[in-house]
Amino acid sequence: MIKFFRKIRYNLMSENKTGKYFKYAIGEIVLVMVGILLALQVNNWNEKRKQDRYEREMLIDIYSSLKSDYNRCQNVLSTLNKQFIANDSIIKFMENKTGDITTINDYFNTTSISYQIDFQISAYESLKSKGLDIISNDSLRKSLINLYDYAYPRILNKFSNYNIHLRNEWRPFMINNFQFKIESDNNGISRHPIDFDKLNSETKMENILILNRALIVNKKNNLRQLMNKLENILEFIRKTTIVDSSNNK
């Protein structure tokens, strides 16, 4: 092809057709520029396809992680509900002086449970290392940043503070005032007050239980807010990204 164009230029020059030669030269330059632009456009198109494919793959991974996180939150919320009922039932028993003491003793086991929630962040960290601008939708990108960099650490801090409270306040009180018995059916350790009437006449245990209950309510509210965020992001990814049907179950 190059030889062909070169031959045309040579013939025009040899025939002393300077005007036609310059017109031809300009046309050749334009043709080369058009070819370069087309090549660049094709290259950009290929790069865009690669980026879109990578974005989709990362969003599918994040979608799967967020589904697991949401299910984990549901399980934790169920445990928190049990803990709330346990603390609240003991408080009402102390206030009303009525109820089944055996059932109340069973509730004490639940009040001392510490629970740490974990989130799957590897997919987000992988995306972060490549650059969050890979996420083309500004709203989704901001939502993911808010979730992983602010909402998740906030929830983890709430659970950490509650576990510290149990470790520093409630469990030491139980060790000093409760009888512990290892269950023969491998259900763990049962706990019940050594002298319930004596503790019932004091305010410390009730105050700790009331604080337990308040902290649990706070954790539940924060967890529900987080779950709402997760639902919104999951729905957005599901609508805007072709997510494998197995991930929607």
Short mmCIF file of C-alpha atoms in Angstrom, two decimals:
data_model
loop_
_atom_site.label_atom_id
_atom_site.label_comp_id
_atom_site.label_asym_id
_atom_site.label_seq_id
_atom_site.Cartn_x
_atom_site.Cartn_y
_atom_site.Cartn_z
CA MET A 1 0.00 0.00 0.00
CA ILE A 2 2.84 2.38 0.87
CA LYS A 3 4.58 1.56 -2.43
CA PHE A 4 1.32 2.28 -4.27
CA PHE A 5 1.02 5.79 -2.77
CA ARG A 6 4.71 6.44 -3.30
CA LYS A 7 4.35 5.54 -7.02
CA ILE A 8 1.45 7.98 -7.42
CA ARG A 9 3.52 10.79 -5.85
CA TYR A 10 6.46 9.97 -8.10
CA ASN A 11 4.32 10.05 -11.25
CA LEU A 12 2.79 13.40 -10.30
CA MET A 13 6.18 14.93 -9.67
CA SER A 14 7.70 13.49 -12.85
CA GLU A 15 4.81 14.93 -14.87
CA ASN A 16 5.41 18.30 -13.18
CA LYS A 17 1.86 18.39 -11.83
CA THR A 18 2.76 20.29 -8.69
CA GLY A 19 -0.77 21.47 -7.90
CA LYS A 20 -2.20 17.99 -8.10
CA TYR A 21 0.74 16.71 -6.08
CA PHE A 22 0.02 19.07 -3.17
CA LYS A 23 -3.69 18.24 -3.27
CA TYR A 24 -2.83 14.58 -3.24
CA ALA A 25 -0.35 15.08 -0.38
CA ILE A 26 -2.95 16.89 1.69
CA GLY A 27 -5.48 14.15 0.96
CA GLU A 28 -2.96 11.55 1.99
CA ILE A 29 -2.26 13.38 5.27
CA VAL A 30 -6.00 13.60 5.98
CA LEU A 31 -6.37 9.91 5.21
CA VAL A 32 -3.53 9.05 7.60
CA MET A 33 -5.05 11.24 10.34
CA VAL A 34 -8.45 9.59 9.86
CA GLY A 35 -6.78 6.18 10.12
CA ILE A 36 -5.01 7.20 13.34
CA LEU A 37 -8.24 8.57 14.83
CA LEU A 38 -10.09 5.38 13.93
CA ALA A 39 -7.33 3.29 15.47
CA LEU A 40 -7.47 5.38 18.65
CA GLN A 41 -11.24 5.09 18.76
CA VAL A 42 -11.08 1.31 18.38
CA ASN A 43 -8.41 1.16 21.08
CA ASN A 44 -10.51 3.34 23.41
CA TRP A 45 -13.53 1.19 22.71
CA ASN A 46 -11.58 -1.96 23.59
CA GLU A 47 -10.27 -0.36 26.78
CA LYS A 48 -13.80 0.72 27.70
CA ARG A 49 -15.04 -2.83 27.18
CA LYS A 50 -12.28 -4.17 29.42
CA GLN A 51 -13.06 -1.58 32.10
CA ASP A 52 -16.80 -2.25 31.92
CA ARG A 53 -16.18 -5.98 32.21
CA TYR A 54 -13.89 -5.48 35.21
CA GLU A 55 -16.40 -3.14 36.86
CA ARG A 56 -19.15 -5.71 36.40
CA GLU A 57 -16.99 -8.50 37.84
CA MET A 58 -16.10 -6.39 40.88
CA LEU A 59 -19.72 -5.38 41.46
CA ILE A 60 -20.79 -9.02 41.33
CA ASP A 61 -18.14 -9.86 43.96
CA ILE A 62 -19.26 -6.93 46.11
CA TYR A 63 -22.90 -7.93 45.66
CA SER A 64 -22.13 -11.42 46.93
CA SER A 65 -20.21 -9.99 49.91
CA LEU A 66 -23.01 -7.59 50.79
CA LYS A 67 -25.58 -10.41 50.65
CA SER A 68 -23.48 -12.36 53.15
CA ASP A 69 -23.12 -9.28 55.34
CA TYR A 70 -26.87 -8.72 55.27
CA ASN A 71 -27.57 -12.32 56.30
CA ARG A 72 -25.01 -11.98 59.07
CA CYS A 73 -26.75 -8.82 60.28
CA GLN A 74 -30.07 -10.68 60.39
CA ASN A 75 -28.55 -13.39 62.59
CA VAL A 76 -26.98 -10.84 64.91
CA LEU A 77 -30.26 -8.90 65.13
CA SER A 78 -32.01 -12.12 66.17
CA THR A 79 -29.45 -12.60 68.96
CA LEU A 80 -29.85 -8.98 70.07
CA ASN A 81 -33.62 -9.46 70.28
CA LYS A 82 -33.08 -12.44 72.58
CA GLN A 83 -30.70 -10.43 74.71
CA PHE A 84 -33.18 -7.57 74.95
CA ILE A 85 -35.95 -9.95 76.04
CA ALA A 86 -33.63 -11.53 78.63
CA ASN A 87 -32.58 -8.21 80.20
CA ASP A 88 -36.08 -6.75 80.02
CA SER A 89 -37.69 -9.86 81.57
CA ILE A 90 -35.29 -9.85 84.53
CA ILE A 91 -35.88 -6.14 85.12
CA LYS A 92 -39.67 -6.62 85.09
CA PHE A 93 -39.31 -9.61 87.41
CA MET A 94 -37.35 -7.47 89.88
CA GLU A 95 -39.88 -4.65 89.66
CA ASN A 96 -43.06 -6.75 89.89
CA LYS A 97 -41.72 -9.58 92.11
CA THR A 98 -43.75 -12.03 90.05
CA GLY A 99 -42.78 -14.70 87.56
CA ASP A 100 -41.06 -18.07 87.26
CA ILE A 101 -37.63 -17.91 88.92
CA THR A 102 -36.42 -20.89 86.87
CA THR A 103 -37.16 -19.09 83.62
CA ILE A 104 -35.54 -15.93 84.95
CA ASN A 105 -32.40 -17.84 85.87
CA ASP A 106 -32.22 -19.11 82.30
CA TYR A 107 -32.31 -15.54 81.05
CA PHE A 108 -29.11 -14.69 82.94
CA ASN A 109 -27.13 -16.92 80.57
CA THR A 110 -28.28 -14.84 77.62
CA THR A 111 -27.48 -11.48 79.21
CA SER A 112 -23.73 -12.15 79.28
CA ILE A 113 -23.31 -13.14 75.63
CA SER A 114 -20.82 -10.96 73.79
CA TYR A 115 -21.19 -10.84 70.04
CA GLN A 116 -18.73 -9.58 67.46
CA ILE A 117 -19.98 -8.98 63.95
CA ASP A 118 -17.64 -9.42 60.98
CA PHE A 119 -17.99 -8.07 57.47
CA GLN A 120 -16.56 -9.30 54.18
CA ILE A 121 -14.46 -6.43 52.86
CA SER A 122 -11.93 -8.20 50.60
CA ALA A 123 -13.84 -7.41 47.38
CA TYR A 124 -14.09 -3.72 48.29
CA GLU A 125 -10.42 -3.54 49.29
CA SER A 126 -9.45 -5.13 45.99
CA LEU A 127 -11.53 -2.55 44.14
CA LYS A 128 -10.05 0.22 46.27
CA SER A 129 -6.51 -0.84 45.37
CA LYS A 130 -7.38 -0.58 41.65
CA GLY A 131 -9.15 2.76 42.06
CA LEU A 132 -12.71 3.48 43.11
CA ASP A 133 -13.24 5.56 39.99
CA ILE A 134 -13.74 2.23 38.21
CA ILE A 135 -17.31 2.47 39.55
CA SER A 136 -18.88 4.59 36.82
CA ASN A 137 -22.01 5.54 38.77
CA ASP A 138 -21.24 8.40 41.17
CA SER A 139 -24.14 7.62 43.49
CA LEU A 140 -23.17 3.96 43.86
CA ARG A 141 -19.51 4.82 44.37
CA LYS A 142 -20.37 7.29 47.16
CA SER A 143 -22.73 4.77 48.77
CA LEU A 144 -20.03 2.07 48.83
CA ILE A 145 -17.48 4.48 50.31
CA ASN A 146 -19.96 5.53 52.99
CA LEU A 147 -20.81 1.92 53.77
CA TYR A 148 -17.33 0.43 53.96
CA ASP A 149 -15.35 3.39 55.28
CA TYR A 150 -17.88 4.86 57.74
CA ALA A 151 -20.96 2.71 58.45
CA TYR A 152 -19.12 -0.60 58.95
CA PRO A 153 -16.45 0.83 61.31
CA ARG A 154 -19.20 2.61 63.29
CA ILE A 155 -21.11 -0.63 63.86
CA LEU A 156 -17.92 -2.51 64.77
CA ASN A 157 -17.14 0.20 67.32
CA LYS A 158 -20.63 -0.11 68.84
CA PHE A 159 -20.22 -3.85 69.30
CA SER A 160 -16.71 -3.44 70.67
CA ASN A 161 -17.91 -0.91 73.27
CA TYR A 162 -20.74 -3.21 74.34
CA ASN A 163 -18.37 -6.15 74.74
CA ILE A 164 -16.07 -3.96 76.84
CA HIS A 165 -19.05 -3.03 79.01
CA LEU A 166 -19.92 -6.69 79.54
CA ARG A 167 -16.31 -7.54 80.33
CA ASN A 168 -15.76 -4.64 82.74
CA GLU A 169 -19.17 -4.30 84.41
CA TRP A 170 -21.65 -7.15 84.05
CA ARG A 171 -19.41 -10.23 84.09
CA PRO A 172 -17.36 -9.14 87.15
CA PHE A 173 -20.63 -8.47 88.97
CA MET A 174 -21.88 -11.93 88.05
CA ILE A 175 -18.63 -13.58 89.15
CA ASN A 176 -18.98 -11.97 92.59
CA ASN A 177 -22.70 -12.57 93.05
CA PHE A 178 -23.71 -15.56 90.92
CA GLN A 179 -23.39 -19.30 91.12
CA PHE A 180 -21.89 -20.93 88.02
CA LYS A 181 -22.59 -24.49 86.99
CA ILE A 182 -21.31 -26.39 83.97
CA GLU A 183 -24.26 -28.02 82.22
CA SER A 184 -23.98 -31.79 81.68
CA ASP A 185 -25.69 -31.58 78.27
CA ASN A 186 -22.86 -29.41 76.87
CA ASN A 187 -25.02 -26.31 76.74
CA GLY A 188 -22.28 -24.29 78.39
CA ILE A 189 -22.39 -22.68 81.83
CA SER A 190 -25.57 -21.81 83.70
CA ARG A 191 -25.61 -18.72 85.89
CA HIS A 192 -28.01 -17.68 88.62
CA PRO A 193 -27.73 -15.37 91.63
CA ILE A 194 -26.49 -16.90 94.87
CA ASP A 195 -28.94 -14.75 96.85
CA PHE A 196 -31.58 -13.33 94.55
CA ASP A 197 -33.55 -11.68 97.36
CA LYS A 198 -30.46 -9.80 98.50
CA LEU A 199 -29.63 -8.63 94.97
CA ASN A 200 -33.27 -7.77 94.40
CA SER A 201 -33.15 -5.35 97.32
CA GLU A 202 -30.18 -3.51 95.85
CA THR A 203 -30.05 -1.24 92.81
CA LYS A 204 -26.69 -2.16 91.23
CA MET A 205 -27.85 -5.25 89.36
CA GLU A 206 -30.98 -3.53 88.10
CA ASN A 207 -28.96 -0.50 87.02
CA ILE A 208 -26.53 -2.67 85.05
CA LEU A 209 -29.39 -4.58 83.43
CA ILE A 210 -31.12 -1.31 82.47
CA LEU A 211 -27.86 -0.12 80.93
CA ASN A 212 -27.51 -3.46 79.13
CA ARG A 213 -30.98 -3.03 77.70
CA ALA A 214 -30.35 0.55 76.58
CA LEU A 215 -27.09 -0.40 74.85
CA ILE A 216 -28.82 -3.31 73.10
CA VAL A 217 -31.58 -1.02 71.83
CA ASN A 218 -28.94 1.34 70.48
CA LYS A 219 -27.14 -1.51 68.73
CA LYS A 220 -30.39 -2.80 67.25
CA ASN A 221 -31.29 0.63 65.86
CA ASN A 222 -27.84 1.09 64.34
CA LEU A 223 -27.93 -2.39 62.88
CA ARG A 224 -31.35 -1.80 61.29
CA GLN A 225 -30.06 1.43 59.74
CA LEU A 226 -27.10 -0.46 58.34
CA MET A 227 -29.38 -3.16 56.93
CA ASN A 228 -31.43 -0.46 55.17
CA LYS A 229 -28.23 0.82 53.55
CA LEU A 230 -27.36 -2.71 52.47
CA GLU A 231 -30.82 -3.28 51.01
CA ASN A 232 -30.62 -0.07 48.97
CA ILE A 233 -27.15 -0.82 47.60
CA LEU A 234 -28.04 -4.43 46.80
CA GLU A 235 -31.15 -3.33 44.97
CA PHE A 236 -29.22 -0.72 43.01
CA ILE A 237 -26.53 -3.20 41.94
CA ARG A 238 -29.19 -5.78 41.06
CA LYS A 239 -30.98 -3.31 38.79
CA THR A 240 -27.91 -1.85 37.10
CA THR A 241 -25.67 -4.91 36.83
CA ILE A 242 -26.37 -8.33 35.35
CA VAL A 243 -25.93 -10.35 38.52
CA ASP A 244 -25.85 -14.12 38.28
CA SER A 245 -29.18 -15.57 39.40
CA SER A 246 -27.45 -17.77 41.97
CA ASN A 247 -26.40 -14.62 43.82
CA ASN A 248 -29.98 -13.44 44.12
CA LYS A 249 -31.09 -16.37 46.20
#
